[in-house]
Short mmCIF file of C-alpha atoms in Angstrom, two decimals:
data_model
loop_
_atom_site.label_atom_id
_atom_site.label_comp_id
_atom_site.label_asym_id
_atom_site.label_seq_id
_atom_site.Cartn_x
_atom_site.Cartn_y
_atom_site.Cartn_z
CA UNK E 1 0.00 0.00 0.00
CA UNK E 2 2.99 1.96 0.36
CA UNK E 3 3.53 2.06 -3.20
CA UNK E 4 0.13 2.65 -4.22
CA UNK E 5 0.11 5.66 -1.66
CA UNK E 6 3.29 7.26 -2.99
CA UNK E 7 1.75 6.70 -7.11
CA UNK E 8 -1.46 8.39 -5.93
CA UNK E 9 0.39 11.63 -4.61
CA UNK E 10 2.31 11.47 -7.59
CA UNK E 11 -0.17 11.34 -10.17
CA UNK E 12 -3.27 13.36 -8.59
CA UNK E 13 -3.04 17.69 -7.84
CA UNK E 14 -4.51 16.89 -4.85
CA UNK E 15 -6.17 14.19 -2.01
CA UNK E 16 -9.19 14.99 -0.07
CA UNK E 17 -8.96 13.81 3.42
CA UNK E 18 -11.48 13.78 6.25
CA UNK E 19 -11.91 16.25 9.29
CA UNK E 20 -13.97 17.18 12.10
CA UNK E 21 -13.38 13.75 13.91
CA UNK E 22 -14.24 15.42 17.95
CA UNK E 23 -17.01 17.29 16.17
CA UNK E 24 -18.41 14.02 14.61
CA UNK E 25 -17.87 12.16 17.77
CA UNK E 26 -19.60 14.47 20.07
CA UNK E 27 -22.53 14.33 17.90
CA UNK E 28 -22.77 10.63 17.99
CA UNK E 29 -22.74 11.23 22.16
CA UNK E 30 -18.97 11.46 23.54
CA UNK E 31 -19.13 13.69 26.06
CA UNK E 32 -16.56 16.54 27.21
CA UNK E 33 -13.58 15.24 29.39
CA UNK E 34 -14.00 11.69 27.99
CA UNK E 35 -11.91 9.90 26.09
CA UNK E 36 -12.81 9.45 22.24
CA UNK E 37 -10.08 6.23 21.84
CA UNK E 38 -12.28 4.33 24.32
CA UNK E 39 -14.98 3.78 21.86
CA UNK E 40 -12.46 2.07 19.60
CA UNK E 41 -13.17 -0.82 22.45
CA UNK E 42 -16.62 0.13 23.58
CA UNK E 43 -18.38 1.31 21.04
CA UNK E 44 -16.74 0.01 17.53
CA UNK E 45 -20.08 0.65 15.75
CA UNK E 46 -19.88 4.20 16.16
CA UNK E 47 -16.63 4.00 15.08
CA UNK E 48 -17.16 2.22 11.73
CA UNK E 49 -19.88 5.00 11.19
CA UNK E 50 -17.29 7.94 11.54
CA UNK E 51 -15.10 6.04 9.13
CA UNK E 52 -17.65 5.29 6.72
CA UNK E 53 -19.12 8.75 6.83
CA UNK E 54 -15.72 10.02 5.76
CA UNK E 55 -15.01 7.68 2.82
CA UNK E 56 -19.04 8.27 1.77
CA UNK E 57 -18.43 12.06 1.89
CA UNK E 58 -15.52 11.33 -0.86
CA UNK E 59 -12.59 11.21 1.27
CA UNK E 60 -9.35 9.60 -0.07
CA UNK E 61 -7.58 9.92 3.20
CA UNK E 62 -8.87 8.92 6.38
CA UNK E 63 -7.30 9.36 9.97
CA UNK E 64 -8.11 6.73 12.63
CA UNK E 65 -9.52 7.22 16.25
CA UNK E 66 -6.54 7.28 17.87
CA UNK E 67 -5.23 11.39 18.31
CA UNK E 68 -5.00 10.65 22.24
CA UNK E 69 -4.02 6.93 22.70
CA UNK E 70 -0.56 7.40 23.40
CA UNK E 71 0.34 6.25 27.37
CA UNK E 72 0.40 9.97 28.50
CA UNK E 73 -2.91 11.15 27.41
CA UNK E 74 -4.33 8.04 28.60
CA UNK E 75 -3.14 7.97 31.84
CA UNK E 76 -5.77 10.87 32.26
CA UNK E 77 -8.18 8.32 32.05
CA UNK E 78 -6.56 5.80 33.84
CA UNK E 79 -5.98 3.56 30.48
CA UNK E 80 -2.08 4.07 30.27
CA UNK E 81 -1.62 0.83 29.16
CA UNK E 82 -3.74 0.54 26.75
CA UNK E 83 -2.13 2.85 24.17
CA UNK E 84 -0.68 0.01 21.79
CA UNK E 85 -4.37 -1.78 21.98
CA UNK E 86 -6.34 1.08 21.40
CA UNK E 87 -4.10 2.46 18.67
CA UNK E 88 -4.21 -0.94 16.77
CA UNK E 89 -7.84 -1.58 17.15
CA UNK E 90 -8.87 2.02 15.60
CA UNK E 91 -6.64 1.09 12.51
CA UNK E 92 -8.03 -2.56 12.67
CA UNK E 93 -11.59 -1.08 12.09
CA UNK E 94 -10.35 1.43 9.66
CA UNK E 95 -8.98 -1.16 7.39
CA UNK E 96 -12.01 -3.38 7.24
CA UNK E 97 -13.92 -0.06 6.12
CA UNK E 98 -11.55 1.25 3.45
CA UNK E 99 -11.19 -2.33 2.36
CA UNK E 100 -14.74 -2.63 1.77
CA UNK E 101 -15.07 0.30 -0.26
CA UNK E 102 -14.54 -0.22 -4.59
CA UNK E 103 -12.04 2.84 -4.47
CA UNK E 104 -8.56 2.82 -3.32
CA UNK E 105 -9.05 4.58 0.53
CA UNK E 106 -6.04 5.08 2.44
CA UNK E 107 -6.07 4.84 6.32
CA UNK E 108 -4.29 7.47 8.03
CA UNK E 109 -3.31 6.79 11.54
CA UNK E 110 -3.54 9.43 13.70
CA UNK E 111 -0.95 10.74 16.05
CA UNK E 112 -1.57 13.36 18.66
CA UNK E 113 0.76 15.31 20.96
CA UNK E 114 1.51 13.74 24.12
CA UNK E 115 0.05 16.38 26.50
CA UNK E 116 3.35 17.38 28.24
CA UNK E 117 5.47 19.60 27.88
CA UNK E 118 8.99 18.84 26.01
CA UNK E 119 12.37 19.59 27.64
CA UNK E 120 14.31 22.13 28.64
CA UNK E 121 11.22 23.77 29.45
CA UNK E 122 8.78 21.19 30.59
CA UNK E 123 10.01 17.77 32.20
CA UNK E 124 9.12 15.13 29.29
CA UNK E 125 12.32 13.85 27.76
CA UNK E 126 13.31 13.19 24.15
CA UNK E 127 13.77 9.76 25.06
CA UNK E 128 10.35 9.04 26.85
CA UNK E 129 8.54 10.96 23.87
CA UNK E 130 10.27 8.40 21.03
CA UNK E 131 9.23 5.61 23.53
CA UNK E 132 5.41 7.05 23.72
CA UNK E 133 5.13 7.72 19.86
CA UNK E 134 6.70 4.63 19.09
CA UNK E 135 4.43 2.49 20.93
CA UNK E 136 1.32 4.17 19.41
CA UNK E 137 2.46 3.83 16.18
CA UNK E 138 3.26 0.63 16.12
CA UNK E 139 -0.07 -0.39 17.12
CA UNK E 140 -1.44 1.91 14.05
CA UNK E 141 0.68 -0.57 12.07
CA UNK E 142 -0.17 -4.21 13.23
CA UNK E 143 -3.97 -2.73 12.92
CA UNK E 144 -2.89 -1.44 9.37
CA UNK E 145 -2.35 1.93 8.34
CA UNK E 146 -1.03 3.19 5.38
CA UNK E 147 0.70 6.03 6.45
CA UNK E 148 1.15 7.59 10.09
CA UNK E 149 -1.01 11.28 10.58
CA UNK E 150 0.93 13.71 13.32
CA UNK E 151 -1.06 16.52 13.98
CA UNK E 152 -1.71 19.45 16.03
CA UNK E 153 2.32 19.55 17.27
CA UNK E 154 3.09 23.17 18.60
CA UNK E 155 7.27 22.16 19.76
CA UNK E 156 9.79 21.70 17.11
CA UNK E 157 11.23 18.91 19.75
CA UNK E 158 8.15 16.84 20.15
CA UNK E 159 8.07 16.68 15.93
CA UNK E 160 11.76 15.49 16.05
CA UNK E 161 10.46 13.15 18.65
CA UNK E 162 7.87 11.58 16.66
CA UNK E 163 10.04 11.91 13.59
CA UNK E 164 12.86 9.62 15.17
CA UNK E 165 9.83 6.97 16.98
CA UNK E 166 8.09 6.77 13.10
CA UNK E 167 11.44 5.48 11.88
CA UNK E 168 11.61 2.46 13.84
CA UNK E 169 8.19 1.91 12.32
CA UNK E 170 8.98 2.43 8.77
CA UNK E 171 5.69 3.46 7.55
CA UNK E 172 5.73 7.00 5.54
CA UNK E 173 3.70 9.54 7.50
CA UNK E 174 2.68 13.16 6.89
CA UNK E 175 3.39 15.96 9.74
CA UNK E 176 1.05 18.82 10.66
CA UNK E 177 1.61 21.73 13.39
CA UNK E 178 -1.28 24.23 14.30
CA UNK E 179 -0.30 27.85 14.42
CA UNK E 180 -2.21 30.31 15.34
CA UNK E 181 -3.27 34.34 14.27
CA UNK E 182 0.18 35.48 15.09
CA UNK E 183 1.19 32.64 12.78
CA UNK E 184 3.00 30.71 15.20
CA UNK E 185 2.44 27.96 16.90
CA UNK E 186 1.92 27.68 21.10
CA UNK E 187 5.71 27.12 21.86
CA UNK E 188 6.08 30.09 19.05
CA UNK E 189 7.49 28.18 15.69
CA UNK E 190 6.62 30.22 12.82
CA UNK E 191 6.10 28.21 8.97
CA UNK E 192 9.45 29.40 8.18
CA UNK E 193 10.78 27.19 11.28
CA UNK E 194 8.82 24.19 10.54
CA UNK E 195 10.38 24.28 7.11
CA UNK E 196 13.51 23.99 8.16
CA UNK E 197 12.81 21.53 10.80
CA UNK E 198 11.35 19.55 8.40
CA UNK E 199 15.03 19.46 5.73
CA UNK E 200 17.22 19.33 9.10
CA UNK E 201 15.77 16.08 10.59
CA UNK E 202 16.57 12.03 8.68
CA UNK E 203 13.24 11.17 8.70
CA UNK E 204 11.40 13.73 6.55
CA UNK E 205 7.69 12.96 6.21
CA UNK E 206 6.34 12.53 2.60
CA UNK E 207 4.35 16.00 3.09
CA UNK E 208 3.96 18.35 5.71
CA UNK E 209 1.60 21.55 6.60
CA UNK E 210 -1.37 22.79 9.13
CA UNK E 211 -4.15 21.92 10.78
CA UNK E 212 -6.88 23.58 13.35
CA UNK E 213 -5.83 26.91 14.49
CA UNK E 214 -8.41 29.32 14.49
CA UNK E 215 -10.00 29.10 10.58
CA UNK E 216 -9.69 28.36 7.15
CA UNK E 217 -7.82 32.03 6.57
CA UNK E 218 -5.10 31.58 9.18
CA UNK E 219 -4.62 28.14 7.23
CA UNK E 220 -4.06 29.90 4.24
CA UNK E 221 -1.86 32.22 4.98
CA UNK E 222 0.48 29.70 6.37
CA UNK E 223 0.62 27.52 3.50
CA UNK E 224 1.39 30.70 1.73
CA UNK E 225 3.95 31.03 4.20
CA UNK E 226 5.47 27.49 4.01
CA UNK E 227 5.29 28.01 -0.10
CA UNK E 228 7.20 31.27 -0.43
CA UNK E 229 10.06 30.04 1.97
CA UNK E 230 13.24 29.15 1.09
CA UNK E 231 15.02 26.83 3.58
CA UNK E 232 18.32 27.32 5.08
#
């Protein structure tokens, strides 16, 4: 599928991929403060109905339940060690819907930020991160994604973190940070940065841009940003 990812990029202008997935989910009855990657155990159905929604709706792309089921953001809910399960079962369902479907659907898996705060200012290490992302992502793979999703990064360290934990996976992946009105992101990398974070680090995702922030305009005007850059 690797392959066949990689030829579609290649030959298309562009892929739609899906969206809204806490939206979606509150809709179908998750409620605030809980934890969305539960339902990948608890309620599957629901789960197979955000998926199909998104491939119905024309999506080429689709990103897997899983933003939040890395051990830190689960030990919030007292599921730490569930991470690998819960990662591998939202990919599991994913493939059975894209592999249902006549068209060629590619599952994303989706990898969130850990929830602390990276080193030297905050106390998660570089080497605990690569363990955390690893972990998830490996589950994304044994349940069968095509590619690996980051998304919603704000630190330039917890990217290279996730970088370096995707290569011991060897899946491609794509890498998104959110910035926001000041076009920057929390921890204050500007498009310009992430550019060159993106040439300086061995593992370069196959593409790279933004995601959330504050509206379709802000979005804009960083791609514009990221386009018009030269790296170092």
């Amino acid at each position: 599928m690797t392959s066949k990812l990689l030829q579609k990029i290649n030959s298309v202008e562009w892929l739609l991929a899906d969206g809204a997935t806490g939206t979606n989910l509150f809709d179908m009855g998750l409620m605030s403060g809980d934890a969305p990657e539960l339902w990948n155990e608890n309620y599957p159905e629901k789960i197979i109905k955000l998926y199909k929604d998104a491939v119905d709706a024309g999506s080429d792309i689709f990103l897997t339940n899983s933003f939040g089921s890395n051990a830190l953001r689960l030990k919030l809910h007292n599921s730490r060690n569930k991470a690998f399960k819960l990662s591998r079962i939202s990919a599991e369902i994913a493939r059975e819907v894209a592999d249902s479907h006549n068209k060629l659907v590619f599952v994303a898996g989706s990898v969130g930020p850990t929830g602390e705060i990276m080193q030297p200012i905050g106390n998660l290490s570089h080497e605990l991160a690569v363990e955390v992302f690893h972990e998830q992502a490996q589950g994304l793979k044994e349940g069968g994604a095509d590619l690996l999703w980051l998304e919603t990064i704000s630190a330039p360290e917890e990217f290279k973190a996730a970088a370096e934990a995707f290569s011991h996976v060897e899946l491609p992946w794509v890498g998104t940070m959110s910035f926001d009105t000041a076009g920057r992101t929390m921890m204050g990398t500007s498009p310009a940065a992430m550019v060159d974070l993106i040439y300086s680090i061995p593992n370069k995702p196959i593409a790279f841009g933004a995601n959330c922030g504050t509206g379709a305009s802000d979005l804009l005007r960083t791609v514009q940003d990221f386009a018009k850059y030269s790296p170092k």
